[in-house]
Coordinates of C-alpha atoms and ligand atoms in Angstrom, one line a residue:
M1 CA 174.1 88.3 87.7
T2 CA 171.2 88.4 85.2
A3 CA 170.9 85.8 82.5
L4 CA 171.6 87.0 79.0
A5 CA 168.6 86.9 76.7
I6 CA 168.8 84.1 74.2
R7 CA 169.6 85.3 70.6
N8 CA 167.3 83.9 67.9
V9 CA 169.5 83.5 64.8
A10 CA 168.4 83.1 61.2
V11 CA 171.1 81.2 59.3
L12 CA 170.7 82.1 55.6
G13 CA 172.6 79.5 53.6
A14 CA 172.5 77.0 56.5
T15 CA 173.6 74.0 54.3
G16 CA 176.8 75.8 53.2
S17 CA 180.3 75.9 54.7
I18 CA 179.7 79.1 56.8
G19 CA 176.2 77.9 57.6
G20 CA 177.5 74.6 59.0
N21 CA 180.2 76.3 61.0
T22 CA 177.6 78.8 62.4
L23 CA 175.4 75.9 63.5
D24 CA 178.3 74.2 65.1
V25 CA 179.0 77.3 67.3
I26 CA 175.3 77.8 68.1
A27 CA 174.9 74.1 69.2
R28 CA 177.8 74.7 71.7
H29 CA 175.7 77.4 73.5
P30 CA 172.1 76.3 73.6
Q31 CA 171.4 78.8 76.5
R32 CA 172.7 81.8 74.4
F33 CA 171.8 81.1 70.8
R34 CA 168.9 79.4 69.0
A35 CA 168.8 78.7 65.2
S36 CA 165.3 79.9 64.7
V37 CA 165.3 80.1 60.8
L38 CA 167.2 77.9 58.4
T39 CA 167.4 78.4 54.7
A40 CA 168.9 76.5 51.7
H41 CA 168.9 76.7 47.9
R42 CA 168.0 73.2 46.7
Q43 CA 169.5 70.8 49.3
V44 CA 166.2 69.5 50.8
E45 CA 167.8 66.5 52.4
A46 CA 170.6 68.5 54.1
L47 CA 168.1 71.1 55.2
V48 CA 165.8 68.5 56.8
A49 CA 168.8 67.0 58.6
L50 CA 169.7 70.4 60.0
C51 CA 166.0 70.9 61.1
V52 CA 166.0 67.6 62.9
Q53 CA 169.1 68.7 64.8
H54 CA 168.3 72.4 65.5
R55 CA 164.5 72.5 65.5
P56 CA 164.0 76.0 63.9
A57 CA 160.6 77.7 63.8
L58 CA 160.9 78.1 60.1
A59 CA 162.6 76.4 57.2
V60 CA 162.8 78.1 53.8
I61 CA 164.0 76.5 50.5
A62 CA 164.9 79.0 47.7
D63 CA 163.5 76.8 44.9
P64 CA 159.7 76.9 45.1
A65 CA 159.5 73.6 43.2
L66 CA 160.9 71.9 46.3
E67 CA 158.6 73.3 49.0
A68 CA 156.2 70.4 49.0
E69 CA 159.0 67.9 49.2
L70 CA 160.5 69.8 52.1
A71 CA 157.2 69.9 54.0
R72 CA 156.7 66.2 53.4
R73 CA 160.1 65.2 54.5
L74 CA 160.0 67.4 57.6
A75 CA 156.7 65.8 58.6
A76 CA 158.1 62.3 58.0
A77 CA 161.1 63.2 60.2
G78 CA 158.7 64.4 63.0
V79 CA 159.8 68.1 62.7
R80 CA 157.0 70.6 63.4
C81 CA 158.1 73.9 61.8
D82 CA 156.7 76.3 59.3
V83 CA 157.8 75.9 55.7
A84 CA 158.2 78.5 53.0
S85 CA 159.9 78.9 49.6
G86 CA 161.3 81.4 47.2
P87 CA 163.8 84.3 47.4
A88 CA 161.1 86.6 48.8
A89 CA 160.3 84.2 51.6
I90 CA 164.0 84.2 52.6
A91 CA 164.1 88.0 52.6
A92 CA 160.9 88.1 54.6
A93 CA 162.2 85.6 57.1
A94 CA 165.4 87.7 57.6
A95 CA 163.2 90.7 58.5
S96 CA 160.7 88.8 60.6
S97 CA 160.2 88.7 64.3
L98 CA 161.4 85.1 64.3
C99 CA 165.0 86.4 64.6
D100 CA 167.0 89.2 66.1
T101 CA 170.3 88.1 64.5
V102 CA 170.8 87.2 60.8
V103 CA 173.9 85.3 59.5
A104 CA 174.1 86.2 55.8
A105 CA 175.8 83.2 54.4
I106 CA 174.2 82.7 51.0
V107 CA 176.8 82.8 48.2
G108 CA 176.9 85.4 45.5
A109 CA 174.5 88.2 44.5
A110 CA 171.6 85.8 45.4
G111 CA 172.3 86.9 49.0
L112 CA 171.7 90.7 48.4
A113 CA 168.0 90.9 48.9
S114 CA 167.9 89.0 52.2
T115 CA 171.0 90.9 53.5
L116 CA 169.3 94.2 52.8
A117 CA 166.1 93.0 54.3
A118 CA 167.8 92.1 57.5
A119 CA 169.7 95.5 57.6
R120 CA 166.4 97.5 57.0
A121 CA 164.7 95.6 59.8
G122 CA 167.4 96.5 62.2
K123 CA 168.7 93.0 62.8
R124 CA 172.1 92.3 64.2
L125 CA 173.6 91.4 60.8
L126 CA 176.5 89.0 60.7
L127 CA 177.9 89.4 57.2
A128 CA 179.7 86.5 55.4
N129 CA 178.0 87.2 52.0
K130 CA 180.7 89.6 50.8
E131 CA 179.2 89.9 47.3
S132 CA 176.3 91.9 48.7
I133 CA 178.5 94.6 50.2
V134 CA 180.7 94.6 47.1
M135 CA 177.6 95.2 44.9
A136 CA 175.7 97.6 47.1
G137 CA 178.1 99.0 49.8
P138 CA 176.6 102.4 50.3
L139 CA 173.0 101.2 50.0
L140 CA 173.7 98.4 52.5
L141 CA 175.3 100.8 55.0
E142 CA 172.4 103.2 54.7
A143 CA 170.0 100.4 55.3
V144 CA 171.9 99.4 58.5
A145 CA 171.9 103.0 59.7
A146 CA 168.2 103.4 58.9
G147 CA 167.3 100.1 60.5
G148 CA 169.3 100.9 63.7
G149 CA 170.9 97.4 63.9
A150 CA 174.5 96.4 63.8
L151 CA 176.8 95.1 61.0
I152 CA 179.5 92.7 62.2
P153 CA 181.8 91.2 59.6
V154 CA 182.3 87.5 59.6
D155 CA 184.8 87.3 56.7
S156 CA 187.9 86.4 58.7
E157 CA 190.0 89.3 57.5
H158 CA 187.3 91.9 58.2
N159 CA 186.5 90.3 61.5
A160 CA 190.2 90.6 62.3
L161 CA 190.2 94.3 61.4
F162 CA 187.1 94.9 63.4
Q163 CA 188.8 93.3 66.4
C164 CA 192.0 95.5 65.8
L165 CA 190.1 98.8 65.5
P166 CA 188.9 100.7 68.6
G167 CA 185.1 100.6 68.6
G168 CA 185.1 98.2 65.7
R169 CA 184.3 100.4 62.7
P170 CA 185.3 104.1 63.5
P171 CA 186.0 106.5 60.7
L172 CA 189.6 105.7 59.9
Q173 CA 190.8 109.3 59.5
R174 CA 190.0 110.1 63.1
S175 CA 191.5 106.9 64.5
G176 CA 195.1 107.4 63.6
V177 CA 195.0 104.5 61.1
R178 CA 197.5 104.6 58.3
R179 CA 196.8 101.3 56.5
L180 CA 194.6 98.2 56.6
I181 CA 196.6 95.2 55.7
L182 CA 194.5 92.2 54.4
T183 CA 196.3 88.9 54.5
A184 CA 195.8 86.4 51.7
S185 CA 196.9 82.8 51.8
G186 CA 197.7 83.0 48.1
G187 CA 195.5 80.0 47.4
P188 CA 196.4 76.7 45.9
F189 CA 198.4 78.2 43.0
R190 CA 200.7 80.5 44.9
G191 CA 204.1 80.8 43.3
Q192 CA 202.9 79.3 40.0
T193 CA 203.5 80.9 36.6
R194 CA 200.8 81.7 34.0
A195 CA 202.1 78.8 31.9
Q196 CA 201.6 76.4 34.8
L197 CA 198.1 77.7 35.4
A198 CA 196.9 77.4 31.8
H199 CA 195.3 73.9 32.2
V200 CA 194.4 73.7 35.9
T201 CA 191.1 72.0 36.7
P202 CA 188.2 73.0 39.0
A203 CA 189.1 70.2 41.4
Q204 CA 192.7 71.6 41.7
A205 CA 191.3 75.2 42.1
C206 CA 188.9 74.1 44.9
K207 CA 191.6 72.3 46.9
H208 CA 192.5 75.2 49.2
P209 CA 195.6 74.7 51.3
N210 CA 194.2 76.0 54.6
W211 CA 190.4 76.5 54.4
V212 CA 187.5 74.2 53.5
M213 CA 185.0 76.4 51.8
G214 CA 182.2 76.5 49.1
R215 CA 183.3 76.0 45.5
K216 CA 182.7 79.6 44.4
I217 CA 184.8 81.2 47.1
S218 CA 187.4 78.5 46.6
V219 CA 187.9 79.5 43.0
D220 CA 187.9 83.1 44.0
S221 CA 190.7 82.3 46.4
A222 CA 192.6 80.6 43.7
T223 CA 192.3 83.6 41.3
L224 CA 192.8 86.1 44.2
M225 CA 189.5 87.7 43.2
N226 CA 188.4 86.8 46.7
K227 CA 191.0 89.2 48.0
G228 CA 189.9 91.7 45.5
L229 CA 186.3 91.5 46.7
E230 CA 187.6 91.8 50.3
V231 CA 189.5 95.0 49.4
I232 CA 186.2 96.5 48.2
E233 CA 184.4 95.0 51.3
A234 CA 187.0 96.7 53.6
H235 CA 186.7 100.0 51.7
H236 CA 183.0 100.1 52.6
L237 CA 183.1 98.6 56.1
F238 CA 185.9 100.8 57.3
A239 CA 185.5 103.9 55.1
A240 CA 189.0 103.3 53.8
P241 CA 190.3 104.7 50.5
A242 CA 191.9 102.1 48.1
E243 CA 195.3 103.6 48.8
A244 CA 195.0 102.7 52.5
I245 CA 194.2 99.0 51.8
E246 CA 197.0 96.6 51.1
V247 CA 197.2 92.9 50.5
L248 CA 200.0 90.8 52.0
V249 CA 200.4 87.1 51.1
H250 CA 200.7 85.0 54.3
P251 CA 200.6 81.3 53.3
Q252 CA 199.9 79.9 56.7
S253 CA 196.6 81.9 57.3
L254 CA 197.3 82.4 61.0
V255 CA 197.5 86.2 60.9
H256 CA 194.0 87.1 59.6
S257 CA 194.7 90.8 59.0
L258 CA 196.5 93.8 60.5
V259 CA 195.9 97.5 61.2
E260 CA 198.8 99.9 61.0
Y261 CA 198.6 103.2 63.0
V262 CA 200.4 106.5 62.3
D263 CA 202.6 106.0 65.3
G264 CA 204.1 102.8 63.8
S265 CA 202.0 100.4 65.9
V266 CA 200.7 97.4 64.0
L267 CA 197.8 95.4 65.6
A268 CA 197.0 92.0 64.2
Q269 CA 194.5 89.3 65.0
L270 CA 195.8 85.7 64.9
G271 CA 194.2 82.3 65.2
N272 CA 194.0 78.9 63.6
P273 CA 192.3 79.0 60.1
D274 CA 188.9 78.0 61.4
M275 CA 185.9 80.2 60.5
R276 CA 184.3 79.3 63.9
T277 CA 186.5 81.9 65.6
A278 CA 185.2 84.8 63.5
I279 CA 181.6 83.4 63.6
A280 CA 181.7 83.0 67.4
H281 CA 183.2 86.5 67.8
A282 CA 180.4 88.0 65.7
L283 CA 177.6 86.0 67.4
A284 CA 178.7 86.9 70.9
W285 CA 180.2 90.4 70.3
P286 CA 180.9 92.3 72.5
E287 CA 181.3 89.3 74.6
R288 CA 183.4 86.1 73.9
V289 CA 182.3 82.5 73.7
E290 CA 184.1 79.3 73.2
A291 CA 184.2 78.3 69.5
G292 CA 185.5 74.7 69.5
V293 CA 188.7 76.0 67.9
A294 CA 192.1 74.5 68.9
P295 CA 194.5 76.9 70.6
L296 CA 197.1 78.5 68.4
D297 CA 200.5 77.0 68.9
L298 CA 202.8 79.7 67.4
A299 CA 206.0 77.9 68.3
A300 CA 204.9 74.9 66.2
C301 CA 204.0 77.2 63.3
A302 CA 207.1 79.3 63.2
P303 CA 208.5 80.9 61.2
L304 CA 205.6 83.0 59.9
A305 CA 206.0 83.8 56.2
F306 CA 204.9 86.9 54.3
E307 CA 205.3 88.1 50.7
P308 CA 203.8 90.6 48.3
P309 CA 201.0 89.4 45.9
D310 CA 201.8 88.5 42.3
L311 CA 199.4 90.9 40.5
A312 CA 200.7 90.0 37.1
T313 CA 199.8 86.4 37.4
F314 CA 196.7 86.8 39.5
R315 CA 195.1 89.7 37.6
C316 CA 191.8 89.5 39.3
L317 CA 193.2 91.3 42.3
A318 CA 194.4 94.2 40.1
L319 CA 191.0 94.3 38.4
A320 CA 189.2 94.6 41.7
Y321 CA 191.4 97.6 42.7
Q322 CA 190.6 99.0 39.2
A323 CA 186.9 98.6 39.8
L324 CA 187.1 100.2 43.3
R325 CA 189.0 103.2 41.9
A326 CA 186.5 103.5 39.0
G327 CA 183.8 103.8 41.7
G328 CA 180.0 103.8 41.3
D329 CA 178.6 100.4 40.2
A330 CA 181.9 99.1 38.7
P331 CA 182.4 96.7 41.7
A332 CA 178.9 95.3 41.0
V333 CA 179.8 94.8 37.3
L334 CA 183.1 93.2 38.4
N335 CA 181.2 90.9 40.8
A336 CA 178.5 89.9 38.2
A337 CA 181.1 89.1 35.5
N338 CA 183.2 87.1 38.0
E339 CA 180.2 85.0 39.1
V340 CA 179.4 84.1 35.5
A341 CA 183.1 83.4 34.7
V342 CA 183.6 81.2 37.8
E343 CA 180.4 79.2 37.0
A344 CA 181.7 78.6 33.5
F345 CA 185.1 77.6 34.9
L346 CA 183.5 75.2 37.4
A347 CA 181.4 73.7 34.5
G348 CA 184.6 73.0 32.6
A349 CA 183.7 75.6 29.9
L350 CA 186.3 78.3 30.6
P351 CA 190.1 78.0 31.2
F352 CA 191.2 79.3 34.6
L353 CA 193.3 82.2 33.3
S354 CA 190.3 83.4 31.1
I355 CA 188.3 84.3 34.3
A356 CA 190.3 87.5 34.5
D357 CA 189.8 88.1 30.7
V358 CA 186.0 87.9 31.0
V359 CA 186.0 90.3 34.0
E360 CA 188.3 92.7 32.2
A361 CA 186.2 92.7 29.0
V362 CA 183.0 93.4 30.9
L363 CA 184.5 96.2 33.0
A364 CA 185.7 97.8 29.8
E365 CA 182.3 97.5 28.2
L366 CA 180.3 98.9 31.2
P367 CA 182.1 101.9 32.8
G368 CA 181.0 102.7 36.3
Q369 CA 177.8 104.6 36.8
A370 CA 176.5 106.2 40.0
V371 CA 174.6 103.8 42.3
V372 CA 171.1 105.2 42.6
D373 CA 169.0 102.4 44.1
I374 CA 168.6 98.7 44.2
A375 CA 166.4 98.5 41.2
T376 CA 169.0 100.1 38.9
L377 CA 171.7 98.0 40.6
D378 CA 169.8 94.8 39.9
E379 CA 169.4 95.9 36.3
R380 CA 173.1 96.6 36.0
D381 CA 173.8 93.1 37.5
R382 CA 171.7 91.5 34.8
T383 CA 173.3 93.6 32.0
A384 CA 176.8 92.7 33.3
R385 CA 175.8 89.0 33.3
E386 CA 174.5 89.2 29.8
A387 CA 177.7 90.9 28.7
A388 CA 179.8 88.2 30.4
R389 CA 177.9 85.4 28.7
R390 CA 178.4 87.1 25.3
V391 CA 182.2 87.4 26.0
L392 CA 182.1 83.7 26.9
R393 CA 180.3 82.7 23.8
N394 CA 182.8 84.7 21.6
A395 CA 185.7 83.2 23.5
C396 CA 184.7 79.6 23.0
Ligands
NAD1 P1 178.6 77.4 50.1 O1 178.5 77.2 48.7 O2 179.2 76.4 51.0 O3 177.1 77.7 50.7 C1 176.2 78.6 50.2 C2 174.9 78.5 50.8 O4 174.0 79.4 50.1 C3 174.2 77.1 50.8 O5 173.4 76.9 51.9 C4 173.3 77.2 49.6 O6 172.1 76.4 49.7 C5 172.9 78.7 49.6 N1 172.5 79.2 48.3 C6 173.3 79.1 47.2 N2 172.7 79.8 46.2 C7 171.5 80.3 46.7 C8 170.4 81.0 46.1 N3 170.4 81.3 44.8 N4 169.4 81.3 46.9 C9 169.4 81.0 48.2 N5 170.4 80.3 48.8 C10 171.4 79.9 48.0 O7 179.3 78.8 50.4 P2 180.2 79.3 51.6 O8 181.6 78.9 51.4 O9 179.5 78.9 52.9 O10 180.1 80.9 51.4 C11 178.9 81.6 51.7 C12 179.3 83.1 51.7 O11 180.2 83.4 52.7 C13 180.0 83.6 50.4 O12 179.6 84.9 50.1 C14 181.5 83.6 50.7 O13 182.2 84.5 50.0 C15 181.4 84.0 52.2 N6 182.6 83.5 53.0 C16 182.8 82.2 53.1 C17 183.9 81.8 53.9 C18 184.2 80.3 54.1 O14 185.1 80.0 54.8 N7 183.4 79.4 53.5 C19 184.8 82.7 54.4 C20 184.5 84.0 54.3 C21 183.4 84.5 53.6
MG2 MG1 188.1 86.1 53.8

């Protein structure tokens, strides 16, 4: 038996929740994976600690003002690796010969440039940064095709669908697929009324019942915008029309998603709510490696519960479907408005229920236009953010 070549992995957003879980899986398999590039936004100390442990060839900090401090601290810690800074350096690292695999785990639109750079360079792209495919779906898929690499979803629902579809991502019409069913935990506020949600705090919104995640995605999970972004993500990844994508609330987060076929068969992927399963699957695919995840004890978890989503209370999910049906760059506008609104909510400057109001107002102001190229998309992202800030100012 020949030894498998070691995979050199760039972990973009290494100091985050997905980044940490990825490095945990990598560290379990030193003969198969090596973290060759690590990046972070501003967390110098955390990045240095990861470099001490994983000894990458390159460490990149997004904020250029922190490059000198990063270099000094790495030297003091006895780590000899190259240091760079700025968003362009992150994108360049993702496309460089230092890596063959890129884990796109930066949060928000800030991850788009490096995700695209990895795709264009033909890397094996492990996509956690759902905002980039929501914003630029067709452009990202074109870049993957042109680069000749692979796109493997890390988002647990899409990773589940990938596992339940023959060949991973076939055109659905030719695969006998009737529906993709995305499960949603329902978040920390499942079952609550609008009146009960009027005064919830960021701390309450970030306290997810099943998953430990970054703050932005935690708020998105609480509003169900996360599921809305995932519906759009599934549309692009699996070439599925909006009508063929359904959301099913499953509070235990054990069934990660399901594929229904025309003959009535329904295939599901199950596992404990631990992102290391999806990450390990994507890192090793088409093989399997141990992920450090406890075996699923279904008898101890029974009965499994399912219910339809409450679209009247959690309006963000309905708005995401609306943006998907509107087409063009409406999903990018939705994403930009949501990022601004979530930031304001986390800063204590916007009530929880008003996140949907901001998104709705911006979608109404900026009807979908055709997606031409990244430059126009970036411009549209900026315009939508400005519109969202204006809506915020008028609301407060
Ligand atoms: P996080 O906030 O924990 O980590 C974000 C990472 O991105 C950090 O390393 C941070 O330093 C970096 N970052 C933030 N802003 C940046 C910027 N402007 N430039 C460069 N780097 C920047 O977030 P997370 O929970 O790990 O989520 C990361 C992505 O993965 C998100 O798109 C999220 O939707 C997606 N995702 C997360 C989970 C999860 O379980 N956490 C599950 C599915 C998908
Ligand atoms: Mg998910």
